[in-house]
């Protein structure tokens, strides 16, 4: 099947100022499966109902499913690359797997739109699921992560985004789908702020104010940018990220919700291996000395056609 002929979910929705991330586990009751399938079929309608009220709000919602529930929910074999979140343990830092069967990635310009849709979706899911993680993310100034650096610069552009994020002919039953990996990070802000700006720039591999990539000769091999840049046969392999800051200053919580979409889990897992285990092993991502991953989940995002066929 040609990826152009079918409709993917809103994976490459325009960057928005607000987002809600919901991770839920499926409850074992026999009607849970039917409730989730019915929601999948109606999700597009719910997004239209809420989004139409503020057309400039760019409301979108992506739904993804974990490996453990795929066959039970849909009665079809799993997408080829879908498996449980792979953990990476570098000794000092660990990318952990945490429970999660469903992911909802809701984006809009305004939090009220995200909130309204999240409330409707959670109501519809009712007793079928247990929400195990819920994060409200906000855009921080000029696309800054909460640690002060511009985040998302090296995302693929409009010409390349489909090729890097959508399954093509390699898995014909799931053409137009996408893999999505999420991790919630908490930052040691006191430790981070104790670094000079020049030291922070060597951690990220880019300048802070102007967001310019450090020169190859000065960029450390353990910088975030060096370890997450992938090349295969001279070609760069990209993923699509839409990370969001979140937090509760009063509770001392400063976080980044990492979300990455790709055509296969492999490039994202390679980045995690480089970050946590190191490249070469031991040369791990210095950003992890100030950022702790507290969740980890991998999901498959089927195309809209698949979701809508569930009501038939
Ligand atoms: C603590 C959480 C994280 C923070 C605060 C963070 C922040 C950043 C920042 C500021 C940049 C530079 C600007 C840009 O190109 O976006 C960046 C680049 C990047 N990050 Fe992260 N990131 C985090 C986690 C991750 C994870 C878990 C992955 C992958 C598994 C990842 C993959 C990438 C990639 C692919 C780039 C672009 C590299 C390049 O082509 O130069 N990031 N990140």
Tab-separated table of N, CA and C and ligand atoms in Angstrom, residues 145-147 149-155 181 183 185 187 204 206 211 213 219 224-226 228-229 236 238-239 241 243 256 258 267-269 271-272 275-276 287-288 291, ligand 1:
chain	number	residue	atom	x	y	z
A	145	UNK	N	13.344	24.316	26.245
A	145	UNK	CA	13.074	23.278	27.221
A	145	UNK	C	13.187	23.944	28.581
A	146	UNK	N	12.755	23.244	29.615
A	146	UNK	CA	12.746	23.871	30.941
A	146	UNK	C	14.171	24.176	31.413
A	147	UNK	N	15.172	23.535	30.781
A	147	UNK	CA	16.564	23.814	31.148
A	147	UNK	C	17.144	24.968	30.326
A	149	UNK	N	17.330	25.686	26.958
A	149	UNK	CA	17.823	25.580	25.578
A	149	UNK	C	16.646	25.366	24.628
A	150	UNK	N	16.761	25.911	23.434
A	150	UNK	CA	15.720	25.701	22.427
A	150	UNK	C	15.676	24.204	22.093
A	151	UNK	N	14.473	23.643	22.071
A	151	UNK	CA	14.298	22.197	21.868
A	151	UNK	C	13.460	21.956	20.609
A	152	UNK	N	13.927	21.095	19.738
A	152	UNK	CA	13.157	20.726	18.548
A	152	UNK	C	13.759	21.240	17.254
A	153	UNK	N	14.877	21.957	17.350
A	153	UNK	CA	15.459	22.600	16.161
A	153	UNK	C	15.773	21.612	15.045
A	154	UNK	N	16.390	20.497	15.408
A	154	UNK	CA	16.853	19.564	14.375
A	154	UNK	C	15.804	18.525	13.992
A	155	UNK	N	14.544	18.837	14.206
A	155	UNK	CA	13.476	17.955	13.732
A	155	UNK	C	13.470	17.912	12.210
A	181	UNK	N	7.681	6.836	21.239
A	181	UNK	CA	8.327	6.475	22.502
A	181	UNK	C	8.250	7.686	23.430
A	183	UNK	N	9.090	9.273	27.480
A	183	UNK	CA	9.793	9.193	28.764
A	183	UNK	C	9.567	10.506	29.500
A	185	UNK	N	10.999	12.970	32.202
A	185	UNK	CA	12.280	13.285	32.858
A	185	UNK	C	12.067	14.345	33.928
A	187	UNK	N	14.332	17.058	36.294
A	187	UNK	CA	15.648	17.692	36.258
A	187	UNK	C	16.126	18.120	37.647
A	204	UNK	N	24.777	20.263	26.042
A	204	UNK	CA	23.774	20.131	24.973
A	204	UNK	C	24.450	20.019	23.604
A	206	UNK	N	25.080	22.836	21.809
A	206	UNK	CA	24.594	24.000	21.063
A	206	UNK	C	24.725	25.227	21.954
A	211	UNK	N	21.122	29.239	19.914
A	211	UNK	CA	20.800	27.869	19.479
A	211	UNK	C	21.609	27.428	18.257
A	213	UNK	N	24.624	25.182	16.653
A	213	UNK	CA	25.350	23.949	16.949
A	213	UNK	C	26.839	24.254	17.173
A	219	UNK	N	32.602	20.485	20.040
A	219	UNK	CA	31.446	19.787	20.621
A	219	UNK	C	31.912	18.475	21.291
A	224	UNK	N	24.681	15.946	24.381
A	224	UNK	CA	23.389	15.398	23.972
A	224	UNK	C	23.265	15.373	22.451
A	225	UNK	N	23.683	16.439	21.836
A	225	UNK	CA	23.561	16.540	20.385
A	225	UNK	C	24.446	15.510	19.675
A	226	UNK	N	25.672	15.298	20.181
A	226	UNK	CA	26.564	14.327	19.530
A	226	UNK	C	25.986	12.914	19.637
A	228	UNK	N	22.861	11.912	20.038
A	228	UNK	CA	21.549	11.642	19.447
A	228	UNK	C	21.535	11.874	17.932
A	229	UNK	N	22.671	12.246	17.376
A	229	UNK	CA	22.747	12.386	15.916
A	229	UNK	C	23.108	11.018	15.340
A	236	UNK	N	21.683	11.091	7.426
A	236	UNK	CA	21.202	11.264	8.795
A	236	UNK	C	19.829	10.612	8.970
A	238	UNK	N	16.568	10.758	11.207
A	238	UNK	CA	15.940	11.666	12.171
A	238	UNK	C	14.702	11.051	12.793
A	239	UNK	N	14.304	11.623	13.929
A	239	UNK	CA	13.011	11.296	14.520
A	239	UNK	C	12.279	12.625	14.709
A	241	UNK	N	10.411	14.987	17.299
A	241	UNK	CA	10.203	15.200	18.734
A	241	UNK	C	9.252	16.358	18.972
A	243	UNK	N	8.789	17.500	22.517
A	243	UNK	CA	8.935	17.530	23.979
A	243	UNK	C	8.207	18.731	24.566
A	256	UNK	N	10.754	17.492	31.773
A	256	UNK	CA	10.607	17.446	30.313
A	256	UNK	C	9.873	16.168	29.981
A	258	UNK	N	9.478	13.810	27.232
A	258	UNK	CA	10.067	13.498	25.926
A	258	UNK	C	9.077	12.660	25.126
A	267	UNK	N	15.693	3.597	15.511
A	267	UNK	CA	16.532	4.790	15.710
A	267	UNK	C	16.376	5.404	17.092
A	268	UNK	N	15.159	5.391	17.642
A	268	UNK	CA	14.972	5.998	18.977
A	268	UNK	C	15.716	5.151	20.012
A	269	UNK	N	15.652	3.825	19.836
A	269	UNK	CA	16.347	2.945	20.784
A	269	UNK	C	17.860	3.107	20.664
A	271	UNK	N	19.344	5.876	19.906
A	271	UNK	CA	19.648	7.129	20.619
A	271	UNK	C	19.689	6.885	22.121
A	272	UNK	N	18.718	6.089	22.615
A	272	UNK	CA	18.692	5.808	24.057
A	272	UNK	C	19.933	5.032	24.480
A	275	UNK	N	22.733	7.407	24.630
A	275	UNK	CA	22.616	8.315	25.772
A	275	UNK	C	22.931	7.619	27.092
A	276	UNK	N	22.335	6.430	27.295
A	276	UNK	CA	22.392	5.795	28.623
A	276	UNK	C	23.610	4.884	28.803
A	287	UNK	N	23.849	15.122	29.800
A	287	UNK	CA	22.547	15.681	30.191
A	287	UNK	C	21.885	14.810	31.260
A	288	UNK	N	22.214	13.505	31.252
A	288	UNK	CA	21.590	12.594	32.212
A	288	UNK	C	22.073	12.821	33.641
A	291	UNK	N	19.247	14.959	34.587
A	291	UNK	CA	17.901	14.606	34.115
A	291	UNK	C	17.685	13.112	34.362
B	1	LIG	C1	15.846	15.291	29.406
B	1	LIG	C2	15.191	15.169	28.286
B	1	LIG	C3	15.632	15.874	27.048
B	1	LIG	C4	15.868	17.206	26.849
B	1	LIG	C5	15.699	18.346	27.849
B	1	LIG	C6	16.307	17.357	25.482
B	1	LIG	C7	16.664	18.556	24.908
B	1	LIG	C8	17.237	18.702	23.657
B	1	LIG	C9	17.753	19.925	23.115
B	1	LIG	C10	17.759	21.261	23.841
B	1	LIG	C11	18.213	19.660	21.875
B	1	LIG	C12	18.893	20.643	20.891
B	1	LIG	C13	17.966	21.293	19.906
B	1	LIG	C14	17.230	20.360	18.991
B	1	LIG	O1	17.714	19.989	17.921
B	1	LIG	O2	16.137	19.954	19.354
B	1	LIG	C15	17.961	18.267	21.631
B	1	LIG	C16	18.278	17.618	20.464
B	1	LIG	C17	17.965	16.320	20.189
B	1	LIG	N1	17.427	15.397	21.087
B	1	LIG	FE1	16.940	15.752	22.995
B	1	LIG	N2	16.311	16.137	24.883
B	1	LIG	C18	15.922	15.188	25.797
B	1	LIG	C19	15.808	13.832	25.605
B	1	LIG	C20	16.006	13.203	24.403
B	1	LIG	C21	15.822	11.799	24.168
B	1	LIG	C22	15.377	10.776	25.223
B	1	LIG	C23	16.084	11.581	22.834
B	1	LIG	C24	16.026	10.318	22.020
B	1	LIG	C25	15.770	9.104	22.486
B	1	LIG	C26	16.440	12.853	22.251
B	1	LIG	C27	16.755	13.047	20.925
B	1	LIG	C28	17.244	14.229	20.405
B	1	LIG	C29	17.643	14.388	19.003
B	1	LIG	C30	17.538	13.351	17.892
B	1	LIG	C31	18.112	15.699	18.879
B	1	LIG	C32	18.675	16.363	17.606
B	1	LIG	C33	20.129	16.038	17.475
B	1	LIG	C34	20.719	16.694	16.236
B	1	LIG	O3	20.342	16.281	15.127
B	1	LIG	O4	21.528	17.623	16.394
B	1	LIG	N3	16.381	13.808	23.227
B	1	LIG	N4	17.374	17.699	22.727
